Amino acid sequence: MFSPTALRPRCAKWLLATGLFLMLSACVDKPSTLERIKEDGVLRVITRNSPATYFQDRNGETGFEYELVKRFADDLGVKLEIETADNLDDLFGQLGKPNGPVLAAAGLVSSEQRKQQVRFSHAYLEVTPQIIYRNGQSRPTNAADLVGKKIMVLKGSTHAEQLAELKKQNPAIEYEESDAVEVVDLLRMVDEGQIDLTLVDSNEVAMNQVYFPNVRVAFDLGNASNQSWAVAAGEDNSLLNEVNSYLDKVEKNGTLQRLKDRYYGHVDVLGYVGAYTFAQHLQQRLPKYEKFFKTSAKEEKVDWRLLAAIGYQESLWQPTVTSKTGVRGLMMLTQNTAQAMGVSNRLDARQSIKGGAKYLAMIKSELDDKILEPDRTWFALAAYNVGGGHLDDARKLAQKEGLNPNKWLDVKKMLPRLSQKQWYSKTRYGYARGGEPVHFVANIRRYYDILTWVTQPQLEGNQVVEGNLHVPGVDKTKPPEDTPQL
């Protein structure tokens, strides 16, 4: 039997060991942000719902910011969870909250004021702030011309900061900040004459120009800026360092450039006149043929909006046109193609669309298996225009130049060479107007982007987005009878 005096040293040692264990436990660092993301298996990101950042269409989530951040989540080996913010103040307020988003990917430009709230990553896109006015109104050419104008910008934006600084130099300048609008709303308000001017970034103007054919760029306000992602303020650099490494990698390996080309490389192909015309035809002509596009697309397992975009590029949605080369109808089919696709009357809109859909599906199925989406679609469009043989020639030229023959970004550089003797003389199929399929694809991509945006549901802000959303059709409201046809 142990005596009490014998137990005291043992108790003392136990207490000492317990105390040391507790002290050491208290010193163990809590998991870093990056460690928590990997443990949870989820990257929570907050963004904005707009054509230039993130939106959902029938095929799921899309947008430049979404594509870029989805690849980052894939790199981390985790699931991406997107949340949309009602406004910029809400976006910055939600960032870093417990169980909330840890990363903001929303086309953000850093500023001294914002740096007090968050920390910014390396840059990935250069943009220029631009003053926007309505066509037909007096065009402002400098800051002094802003006096007396009704101006509105996003609340909490760097544009509001810019105008605040401008007002210090010229107190007569007045402007309003609103947290109830997005860039799309501001451009619409200028387009409709509700406000005189707004200030938005160049990429947003480019993406949205076609929806609002009356908006014009007055002048650039200040120098170009860089867009970055943002993380919460603090001393935990784990996520920020990982983001920077990722952005550096995609810049170096060409992924970033391919995304820029996909979303911004074709935004200026329409111009103001083309944008206005398309906006009119979208309301006046497409509703007559939309059901034919949808039916044929379903039969051939292609996107109806892509078929519609091809139809617009080919005929401006006019079923009875004939070109000088003899191709006819809404989808501009040759006689041989029409016969092969079972089309007896090329001037019948339903038959033409069905034939065009079958032809596109056939071309796409015959492409090299190594060509993956979305490039596969762009290659199919090019072949629809110039023929599969010439496309193969361009791919071989690309390969000889050390480029990737399975990437549209590379092959489209080679297609124009098919009209130059020094190049086409070395190819199997010879001369072709190789510049035409490049413009053909660029135009269709733009029309397709527009149709994708105008037929997708507008999301409620501040929510975790769910899939399987219903996609409404294009507005079928009949225009007034006196509306002129273009």
Short mmCIF file of C-alpha atoms in Angstrom, two decimals:
data_model
loop_
_atom_site.label_atom_id
_atom_site.label_comp_id
_atom_site.label_asym_id
_atom_site.label_seq_id
_atom_site.Cartn_x
_atom_site.Cartn_y
_atom_site.Cartn_z
CA MET A 1 0.00 0.00 0.00
CA PHE A 2 1.33 3.43 -1.03
CA SER A 3 1.69 6.17 1.54
CA PRO A 4 0.29 9.71 0.89
CA THR A 5 3.81 11.11 0.93
CA ALA A 6 4.83 8.70 -1.80
CA LEU A 7 1.93 9.86 -3.99
CA ARG A 8 2.77 13.56 -3.82
CA PRO A 9 5.77 13.46 -6.22
CA ARG A 10 3.79 11.37 -8.69
CA CYS A 11 0.83 13.79 -8.52
CA ALA A 12 3.16 16.70 -8.99
CA LYS A 13 4.73 15.08 -12.07
CA TRP A 14 1.27 14.29 -13.50
CA LEU A 15 0.06 17.83 -12.96
CA LEU A 16 3.22 19.20 -14.52
CA ALA A 17 2.86 16.93 -17.57
CA THR A 18 -0.80 17.81 -17.94
CA GLY A 19 -0.02 21.51 -17.74
CA LEU A 20 2.71 21.23 -20.37
CA PHE A 21 0.35 19.28 -22.66
CA LEU A 22 -2.34 21.93 -22.35
CA MET A 23 0.18 24.70 -22.98
CA LEU A 24 1.51 22.93 -26.07
CA SER A 25 -2.02 22.29 -27.32
CA ALA A 26 -2.81 25.98 -26.99
CA CYS A 27 0.24 26.81 -29.10
CA VAL A 28 -0.82 24.58 -32.03
CA ASP A 29 -1.88 26.80 -34.97
CA LYS A 30 -5.40 26.47 -36.28
CA PRO A 31 -5.72 25.23 -39.87
CA SER A 32 -4.92 27.77 -42.58
CA THR A 33 -7.59 28.89 -45.04
CA LEU A 34 -6.13 26.65 -47.73
CA GLU A 35 -6.04 23.67 -45.36
CA ARG A 36 -9.69 24.23 -44.42
CA ILE A 37 -10.68 24.38 -48.10
CA LYS A 38 -9.00 21.04 -48.76
CA GLU A 39 -10.42 19.48 -45.59
CA ASP A 40 -13.96 20.62 -46.48
CA GLY A 41 -13.50 19.75 -50.13
CA VAL A 42 -15.21 23.00 -51.15
CA LEU A 43 -13.98 26.33 -52.52
CA ARG A 44 -16.60 28.99 -51.74
CA VAL A 45 -16.47 31.91 -54.16
CA ILE A 46 -18.54 35.09 -54.38
CA THR A 47 -19.10 36.85 -57.69
CA ARG A 48 -21.53 39.01 -59.70
CA ASN A 49 -24.27 37.87 -62.09
CA SER A 50 -23.37 39.41 -65.46
CA PRO A 51 -22.25 38.37 -68.96
CA ALA A 52 -18.64 39.31 -68.16
CA THR A 53 -18.42 37.38 -64.88
CA TYR A 54 -20.89 34.57 -64.21
CA PHE A 55 -24.33 33.39 -65.31
CA GLN A 56 -26.23 30.19 -65.94
CA ASP A 57 -27.62 28.97 -69.21
CA ARG A 58 -29.33 25.75 -70.22
CA ASN A 59 -26.03 23.90 -70.14
CA GLY A 60 -25.05 25.11 -66.68
CA GLU A 61 -22.70 27.70 -65.28
CA THR A 62 -20.57 29.86 -67.56
CA GLY A 63 -18.76 33.21 -67.81
CA PHE A 64 -15.13 34.32 -67.88
CA GLU A 65 -14.71 34.52 -64.10
CA TYR A 66 -16.50 31.22 -63.60
CA GLU A 67 -14.31 29.40 -66.12
CA LEU A 68 -11.15 30.77 -64.55
CA VAL A 69 -12.10 30.01 -60.94
CA LYS A 70 -13.53 26.57 -61.84
CA ARG A 71 -10.12 25.56 -63.15
CA PHE A 72 -8.59 26.78 -59.90
CA ALA A 73 -10.98 24.62 -57.86
CA ASP A 74 -10.16 21.66 -60.09
CA ASP A 75 -6.45 22.28 -59.49
CA LEU A 76 -7.10 22.16 -55.75
CA GLY A 77 -9.14 18.99 -56.17
CA VAL A 78 -12.23 20.49 -54.52
CA LYS A 79 -15.80 21.33 -55.45
CA LEU A 80 -16.64 24.90 -56.49
CA GLU A 81 -19.56 26.60 -54.78
CA ILE A 82 -20.66 29.92 -56.28
CA GLU A 83 -22.57 32.66 -54.47
CA THR A 84 -23.76 35.84 -56.18
CA ALA A 85 -23.78 39.21 -54.42
CA ASP A 86 -26.54 41.83 -54.63
CA ASN A 87 -23.96 44.61 -54.90
CA LEU A 88 -20.28 45.36 -54.38
CA ASP A 89 -20.64 46.37 -50.75
CA ASP A 90 -22.37 43.07 -50.07
CA LEU A 91 -19.65 41.22 -51.96
CA PHE A 92 -16.86 42.67 -49.84
CA GLY A 93 -18.93 42.33 -46.68
CA GLN A 94 -19.54 38.60 -47.21
CA LEU A 95 -15.92 37.78 -48.03
CA GLY A 96 -14.22 35.91 -45.22
CA LYS A 97 -17.28 35.53 -42.96
CA PRO A 98 -17.53 32.22 -41.04
CA ASN A 99 -18.69 29.47 -43.41
CA GLY A 100 -18.91 32.09 -46.15
CA PRO A 101 -16.98 32.72 -49.36
CA VAL A 102 -13.18 32.84 -49.06
CA LEU A 103 -12.50 34.21 -52.53
CA ALA A 104 -14.05 36.99 -54.63
CA ALA A 105 -13.81 36.51 -58.41
CA ALA A 106 -15.90 39.29 -59.84
CA GLY A 107 -13.90 41.49 -62.19
CA LEU A 108 -12.50 43.56 -59.34
CA VAL A 109 -10.02 46.40 -59.72
CA SER A 110 -7.83 47.18 -56.72
CA SER A 111 -7.71 50.64 -55.14
CA GLU A 112 -6.23 52.11 -51.98
CA GLN A 113 -9.67 52.17 -50.36
CA ARG A 114 -10.36 48.55 -51.23
CA LYS A 115 -6.95 47.45 -50.03
CA GLN A 116 -8.09 48.42 -46.54
CA GLN A 117 -10.85 45.79 -46.81
CA VAL A 118 -9.27 42.93 -48.74
CA ARG A 119 -6.04 41.67 -50.31
CA PHE A 120 -5.70 41.35 -54.06
CA SER A 121 -4.10 38.67 -56.18
CA HIS A 122 -1.87 39.03 -59.20
CA ALA A 123 -3.62 40.63 -62.18
CA TYR A 124 -5.21 38.59 -64.97
CA LEU A 125 -7.05 41.11 -67.19
CA GLU A 126 -6.34 44.72 -68.16
CA VAL A 127 -9.34 47.05 -68.47
CA THR A 128 -9.89 50.77 -69.02
CA PRO A 129 -12.60 52.87 -67.30
CA GLN A 130 -14.78 54.52 -69.95
CA ILE A 131 -17.39 57.29 -69.88
CA ILE A 132 -20.52 56.07 -71.70
CA TYR A 133 -23.12 58.31 -73.35
CA ARG A 134 -26.18 57.86 -75.58
CA ASN A 135 -25.92 58.08 -79.33
CA GLY A 136 -27.58 61.25 -80.62
CA GLN A 137 -26.60 63.26 -77.54
CA SER A 138 -23.65 65.63 -77.29
CA ARG A 139 -20.49 63.58 -76.87
CA PRO A 140 -18.41 64.51 -73.78
CA THR A 141 -14.70 64.75 -74.59
CA ASN A 142 -13.21 65.62 -71.19
CA ALA A 143 -14.00 65.85 -67.49
CA ALA A 144 -15.34 69.41 -67.80
CA ASP A 145 -18.12 68.10 -70.07
CA LEU A 146 -19.46 66.00 -67.20
CA VAL A 147 -20.81 69.09 -65.43
CA GLY A 148 -24.59 69.32 -65.55
CA LYS A 149 -25.04 65.70 -66.60
CA LYS A 150 -27.06 63.03 -64.83
CA ILE A 151 -24.45 60.41 -63.95
CA MET A 152 -24.87 57.13 -62.11
CA VAL A 153 -22.28 54.49 -61.14
CA LEU A 154 -22.21 51.37 -58.99
CA LYS A 155 -22.04 52.07 -55.28
CA GLY A 156 -18.76 50.93 -53.78
CA SER A 157 -17.06 50.70 -57.17
CA THR A 158 -13.65 52.07 -58.16
CA HIS A 159 -15.58 54.24 -60.61
CA ALA A 160 -17.29 55.95 -57.70
CA GLU A 161 -13.85 56.55 -56.19
CA GLN A 162 -12.66 58.01 -59.49
CA LEU A 163 -15.56 60.42 -59.68
CA ALA A 164 -15.05 61.42 -56.05
CA GLU A 165 -11.46 62.39 -56.86
CA LEU A 166 -12.63 64.20 -59.98
CA LYS A 167 -15.18 66.14 -57.96
CA LYS A 168 -12.42 67.45 -55.69
CA GLN A 169 -10.89 69.11 -58.73
CA ASN A 170 -14.23 70.19 -60.21
CA PRO A 171 -16.91 70.54 -57.48
CA ALA A 172 -19.62 71.23 -60.07
CA ILE A 173 -19.60 67.57 -61.15
CA GLU A 174 -22.55 65.68 -59.63
CA TYR A 175 -23.14 61.94 -59.68
CA GLU A 176 -25.23 59.26 -57.96
CA GLU A 177 -24.10 55.93 -56.56
CA SER A 178 -26.57 53.05 -56.55
CA ASP A 179 -26.44 49.60 -55.00
CA ALA A 180 -29.68 48.59 -56.71
CA VAL A 181 -28.14 48.21 -60.17
CA GLU A 182 -25.51 46.24 -62.06
CA VAL A 183 -23.45 47.31 -65.06
CA VAL A 184 -26.11 45.90 -67.40
CA ASP A 185 -28.68 48.20 -65.75
CA LEU A 186 -26.46 51.26 -66.08
CA LEU A 187 -25.92 50.66 -69.77
CA ARG A 188 -29.64 50.08 -70.28
CA MET A 189 -30.42 53.35 -68.50
CA VAL A 190 -28.05 55.23 -70.79
CA ASP A 191 -29.48 53.40 -73.81
CA GLU A 192 -33.04 54.41 -72.82
CA GLY A 193 -32.10 57.97 -71.83
CA GLN A 194 -32.88 57.56 -68.12
CA ILE A 195 -29.41 58.85 -67.26
CA ASP A 196 -26.97 60.85 -69.36
CA LEU A 197 -23.72 59.12 -68.54
CA THR A 198 -22.14 56.26 -66.66
CA LEU A 199 -18.62 54.99 -66.05
CA VAL A 200 -17.81 51.31 -66.57
CA ASP A 201 -14.82 49.18 -67.52
CA SER A 202 -13.99 48.51 -71.17
CA ASN A 203 -14.56 44.75 -70.97
CA GLU A 204 -18.08 45.28 -69.62
CA VAL A 205 -18.81 47.72 -72.44
CA ALA A 206 -17.55 45.23 -75.01
CA MET A 207 -19.58 42.33 -73.61
CA ASN A 208 -22.80 44.34 -73.33
CA GLN A 209 -22.61 46.71 -76.29
CA VAL A 210 -24.78 44.58 -78.52
CA TYR A 211 -27.68 44.48 -76.04
CA PHE A 212 -27.83 48.28 -75.97
CA PRO A 213 -27.20 49.59 -79.49
CA ASN A 214 -27.53 53.26 -78.52
CA VAL A 215 -24.65 53.33 -76.05
CA ARG A 216 -21.32 54.81 -77.13
CA VAL A 217 -17.90 55.30 -75.57
CA ALA A 218 -17.25 59.01 -75.01
CA PHE A 219 -13.67 58.82 -73.73
CA ASP A 220 -11.36 56.87 -71.43
CA LEU A 221 -11.23 58.24 -67.91
CA GLY A 222 -7.75 57.61 -66.59
CA ASN A 223 -5.28 54.88 -67.35
CA ALA A 224 -5.84 51.16 -67.78
CA SER A 225 -6.23 49.10 -64.61
CA ASN A 226 -5.87 45.43 -63.79
CA GLN A 227 -8.56 43.07 -62.58
CA SER A 228 -7.68 40.69 -59.76
CA TRP A 229 -9.27 38.26 -57.34
CA ALA A 230 -9.60 39.17 -53.67
CA VAL A 231 -9.29 37.36 -50.35
CA ALA A 232 -10.15 38.53 -46.86
CA ALA A 233 -7.78 40.81 -44.98
CA GLY A 234 -5.49 39.24 -42.39
CA GLU A 235 -2.17 37.50 -42.00
CA ASP A 236 -3.15 34.14 -43.49
CA ASN A 237 -1.48 34.10 -46.91
CA SER A 238 -2.08 30.43 -47.71
CA LEU A 239 -4.97 30.95 -50.14
CA LEU A 240 -3.54 34.12 -51.66
CA ASN A 241 -0.21 32.43 -52.38
CA GLU A 242 -1.99 29.49 -54.00
CA VAL A 243 -4.13 31.83 -56.12
CA ASN A 244 -1.07 33.76 -57.29
CA SER A 245 0.74 30.55 -58.22
CA TYR A 246 -2.29 29.40 -60.19
CA LEU A 247 -2.73 32.71 -62.05
CA ASP A 248 0.97 32.75 -62.92
CA LYS A 249 0.66 29.18 -64.23
CA VAL A 250 -2.37 29.80 -66.46
CA GLU A 251 -0.70 32.94 -67.81
CA LYS A 252 2.39 30.94 -68.71
CA ASN A 253 0.73 27.84 -70.18
CA GLY A 254 -1.71 29.76 -72.38
CA THR A 255 -4.93 28.83 -70.55
CA LEU A 256 -5.62 32.45 -69.62
CA GLN A 257 -5.13 33.65 -73.19
CA ARG A 258 -7.49 30.97 -74.49
CA LEU A 259 -10.16 32.11 -72.05
CA LYS A 260 -9.63 35.74 -73.06
CA ASP A 261 -9.98 34.74 -76.69
CA ARG A 262 -13.10 32.74 -75.96
CA TYR A 263 -14.88 35.51 -74.09
CA TYR A 264 -13.30 38.71 -75.37
CA GLY A 265 -11.48 37.86 -78.58
CA HIS A 266 -14.59 38.30 -80.71
CA VAL A 267 -16.57 40.99 -78.90
CA ASP A 268 -15.92 43.79 -81.37
CA VAL A 269 -16.82 41.94 -84.56
CA LEU A 270 -20.29 43.45 -84.86
CA GLY A 271 -19.62 47.16 -84.42
CA TYR A 272 -22.36 49.64 -83.61
CA VAL A 273 -24.35 49.20 -86.82
CA GLY A 274 -24.28 45.41 -86.61
CA ALA A 275 -25.25 45.52 -82.93
CA TYR A 276 -28.24 47.73 -83.63
CA THR A 277 -29.38 45.58 -86.55
CA PHE A 278 -29.09 42.36 -84.58
CA ALA A 279 -31.05 43.83 -81.67
CA GLN A 280 -33.88 44.70 -84.07
CA HIS A 281 -33.88 41.33 -85.81
CA LEU A 282 -33.81 39.53 -82.49
CA GLN A 283 -37.27 40.90 -81.75
CA GLN A 284 -38.73 41.03 -85.23
CA ARG A 285 -37.47 37.93 -87.02
CA LEU A 286 -36.27 35.22 -84.66
CA PRO A 287 -39.68 34.53 -83.03
CA LYS A 288 -40.97 33.30 -86.41
CA TYR A 289 -38.35 30.55 -86.62
CA GLU A 290 -37.41 29.82 -83.02
CA LYS A 291 -39.58 26.69 -82.79
CA PHE A 292 -37.90 25.27 -85.93
CA PHE A 293 -34.44 25.86 -84.46
CA LYS A 294 -35.44 24.18 -81.19
CA THR A 295 -37.04 21.15 -82.87
CA SER A 296 -34.12 20.51 -85.22
CA ALA A 297 -31.56 21.12 -82.49
CA LYS A 298 -33.23 18.55 -80.26
CA GLU A 299 -33.25 15.99 -83.07
CA GLU A 300 -29.56 16.48 -83.86
CA LYS A 301 -28.41 17.06 -80.25
CA VAL A 302 -27.01 20.53 -80.83
CA ASP A 303 -27.71 23.86 -79.12
CA TRP A 304 -30.64 25.64 -80.77
CA ARG A 305 -29.01 29.00 -80.12
CA LEU A 306 -25.94 27.90 -82.06
CA LEU A 307 -28.18 26.93 -85.00
CA ALA A 308 -29.93 30.29 -84.75
CA ALA A 309 -26.59 32.08 -84.71
CA ILE A 310 -25.54 30.23 -87.88
CA GLY A 311 -28.84 31.12 -89.51
CA TYR A 312 -28.37 34.78 -88.68
CA GLN A 313 -24.82 34.84 -90.00
CA GLU A 314 -25.92 33.14 -93.21
CA SER A 315 -29.14 34.97 -94.04
CA LEU A 316 -30.08 37.44 -91.27
CA TRP A 317 -32.97 34.99 -90.62
CA GLN A 318 -34.42 35.49 -94.10
CA PRO A 319 -35.70 32.22 -95.64
CA THR A 320 -35.90 33.22 -99.31
CA VAL A 321 -32.50 34.82 -99.98
CA THR A 322 -30.10 33.59 -102.67
CA SER A 323 -26.41 34.46 -102.80
CA LYS A 324 -24.42 35.23 -105.93
CA THR A 325 -22.76 31.81 -105.61
CA GLY A 326 -26.09 29.96 -105.71
CA VAL A 327 -26.50 28.97 -102.05
CA ARG A 328 -30.05 29.58 -100.89
CA GLY A 329 -32.37 29.73 -97.92
CA LEU A 330 -32.20 30.61 -94.27
CA MET A 331 -29.20 28.32 -93.64
CA MET A 332 -27.68 29.06 -97.07
CA LEU A 333 -27.30 25.45 -98.23
CA THR A 334 -25.71 24.47 -101.54
CA GLN A 335 -27.77 22.32 -103.87
CA ASN A 336 -25.55 19.29 -103.21
CA THR A 337 -25.66 19.72 -99.43
CA ALA A 338 -29.43 20.17 -99.49
CA GLN A 339 -29.91 16.95 -101.47
CA ALA A 340 -27.56 15.03 -99.17
CA MET A 341 -29.49 16.26 -96.12
CA GLY A 342 -32.88 15.41 -97.60
CA VAL A 343 -33.97 19.01 -98.25
CA SER A 344 -36.29 19.27 -101.26
CA ASN A 345 -37.02 22.99 -100.97
CA ARG A 346 -34.18 25.18 -99.74
CA LEU A 347 -36.50 28.20 -99.45
CA ASP A 348 -38.70 26.47 -96.88
CA ALA A 349 -37.46 27.70 -93.50
CA ARG A 350 -38.31 24.51 -91.63
CA GLN A 351 -36.51 22.31 -94.18
CA SER A 352 -33.51 24.64 -94.40
CA ILE A 353 -33.02 24.71 -90.64
CA LYS A 354 -33.42 20.94 -90.39
CA GLY A 355 -30.89 20.45 -93.18
CA GLY A 356 -28.44 22.86 -91.60
CA ALA A 357 -28.74 21.08 -88.25
CA LYS A 358 -28.09 17.66 -89.84
CA TYR A 359 -25.14 19.03 -91.78
CA LEU A 360 -23.56 20.62 -88.69
CA ALA A 361 -24.03 17.43 -86.64
CA MET A 362 -22.48 15.36 -89.44
CA ILE A 363 -19.46 17.66 -89.75
CA LYS A 364 -18.93 17.66 -86.00
CA SER A 365 -19.08 13.85 -85.80
CA GLU A 366 -16.43 13.53 -88.52
CA LEU A 367 -13.85 15.72 -86.80
CA ASP A 368 -10.70 14.24 -85.29
CA ASP A 369 -11.47 12.71 -81.87
CA LYS A 370 -8.56 14.68 -80.42
CA ILE A 371 -10.46 17.95 -80.93
CA LEU A 372 -12.39 18.58 -77.73
CA GLU A 373 -15.03 21.11 -76.75
CA PRO A 374 -15.38 24.03 -77.00
CA ASP A 375 -12.85 23.96 -79.85
CA ARG A 376 -14.77 21.13 -81.52
CA THR A 377 -17.72 23.43 -82.09
CA TRP A 378 -15.57 26.21 -83.56
CA PHE A 379 -13.84 23.71 -85.87
CA ALA A 380 -17.22 22.40 -87.01
CA LEU A 381 -18.36 25.93 -87.81
CA ALA A 382 -15.19 26.58 -89.80
CA ALA A 383 -15.71 23.36 -91.76
CA TYR A 384 -19.37 24.34 -92.33
CA ASN A 385 -18.03 27.47 -94.03
CA VAL A 386 -14.84 26.45 -95.82
CA GLY A 387 -15.03 22.65 -95.96
CA GLY A 388 -13.34 19.91 -93.99
CA GLY A 389 -10.46 19.51 -96.44
CA HIS A 390 -9.28 23.09 -96.14
CA LEU A 391 -9.65 22.88 -92.38
CA ASP A 392 -7.38 19.83 -92.34
CA ASP A 393 -4.84 21.76 -94.41
CA ALA A 394 -4.85 24.58 -91.86
CA ARG A 395 -4.41 22.10 -89.00
CA LYS A 396 -1.38 20.60 -90.73
CA LEU A 397 0.10 24.06 -91.24
CA ALA A 398 -0.44 24.76 -87.55
CA GLN A 399 1.34 21.55 -86.58
CA LYS A 400 4.31 22.40 -88.81
CA GLU A 401 4.56 25.79 -87.09
CA GLY A 402 4.73 24.13 -83.67
CA LEU A 403 1.16 25.12 -82.82
CA ASN A 404 -1.64 22.92 -81.52
CA PRO A 405 -3.73 21.57 -84.43
CA ASN A 406 -6.57 20.79 -82.02
CA LYS A 407 -6.99 24.34 -80.68
CA TRP A 408 -9.04 26.91 -82.55
CA LEU A 409 -6.90 29.75 -81.19
CA ASP A 410 -3.92 28.28 -83.06
CA VAL A 411 -5.58 26.98 -86.23
CA LYS A 412 -7.41 30.23 -86.94
CA LYS A 413 -3.98 31.87 -87.32
CA MET A 414 -3.21 29.49 -90.18
CA LEU A 415 -6.48 29.63 -92.12
CA PRO A 416 -5.75 33.01 -93.81
CA ARG A 417 -2.56 31.48 -95.23
CA LEU A 418 -4.72 29.29 -97.48
CA SER A 419 -5.25 32.35 -99.71
CA GLN A 420 -1.48 32.89 -100.13
CA LYS A 421 0.25 30.91 -102.85
CA GLN A 422 3.42 30.33 -100.85
CA TRP A 423 1.30 28.38 -98.38
CA TYR A 424 -1.64 26.88 -100.29
CA SER A 425 0.69 25.49 -102.93
CA LYS A 426 2.02 23.16 -100.22
CA THR A 427 -1.40 21.91 -99.14
CA ARG A 428 -3.54 19.02 -100.36
CA TYR A 429 -6.68 21.01 -101.14
CA GLY A 430 -5.04 24.20 -102.40
CA TYR A 431 -6.46 27.71 -102.41
CA ALA A 432 -9.26 28.84 -100.13
CA ARG A 433 -10.55 32.20 -98.89
CA GLY A 434 -9.14 31.29 -95.49
CA GLY A 435 -9.98 34.58 -93.84
CA GLU A 436 -13.72 33.98 -94.30
CA PRO A 437 -14.11 31.05 -91.86
CA VAL A 438 -12.23 33.04 -89.21
CA HIS A 439 -14.76 35.88 -89.49
CA PHE A 440 -17.61 33.39 -89.88
CA VAL A 441 -16.76 31.69 -86.58
CA ALA A 442 -16.13 34.99 -84.78
CA ASN A 443 -19.51 36.38 -85.82
CA ILE A 444 -21.40 33.23 -84.90
CA ARG A 445 -19.68 33.09 -81.53
CA ARG A 446 -20.81 36.63 -80.85
CA TYR A 447 -24.40 35.97 -81.91
CA TYR A 448 -24.36 32.78 -79.85
CA ASP A 449 -23.08 34.66 -76.78
CA ILE A 450 -25.91 37.18 -77.12
CA LEU A 451 -28.57 34.50 -77.53
CA THR A 452 -27.16 32.62 -74.56
CA TRP A 453 -27.40 35.67 -72.36
CA VAL A 454 -30.84 36.88 -73.42
CA THR A 455 -32.37 33.40 -73.00
CA GLN A 456 -30.98 32.69 -69.53
CA PRO A 457 -32.79 33.37 -66.25
CA GLN A 458 -31.62 36.35 -64.21
CA LEU A 459 -30.48 35.06 -60.83
CA GLU A 460 -31.50 36.45 -57.50
CA GLY A 461 -28.53 38.00 -55.76
CA ASN A 462 -26.91 36.63 -52.62
CA GLN A 463 -27.74 33.02 -53.15
CA VAL A 464 -25.98 29.74 -53.74
CA VAL A 465 -26.81 28.91 -57.32
CA GLU A 466 -28.66 25.71 -58.09
CA GLY A 467 -28.59 23.86 -61.39
CA ASN A 468 -31.45 22.84 -63.69
CA LEU A 469 -32.88 26.33 -64.04
CA HIS A 470 -35.66 26.92 -66.53
CA VAL A 471 -34.57 28.91 -69.54
CA PRO A 472 -37.22 31.27 -70.92
CA GLY A 473 -37.50 31.76 -74.66
CA VAL A 474 -36.69 34.95 -76.50
CA ASP A 475 -39.32 37.66 -76.06
CA LYS A 476 -42.05 36.97 -78.59
CA THR A 477 -43.85 40.29 -78.21
CA LYS A 478 -44.93 41.37 -81.64
CA PRO A 479 -43.44 44.73 -82.65
CA PRO A 480 -45.73 47.57 -83.80
CA GLU A 481 -46.90 47.24 -87.39
CA ASP A 482 -45.14 50.46 -88.35
CA THR A 483 -41.77 49.20 -87.12
CA PRO A 484 -39.51 49.31 -90.19
CA GLN A 485 -37.87 46.08 -91.31
CA LEU A 486 -34.09 46.31 -91.61
#
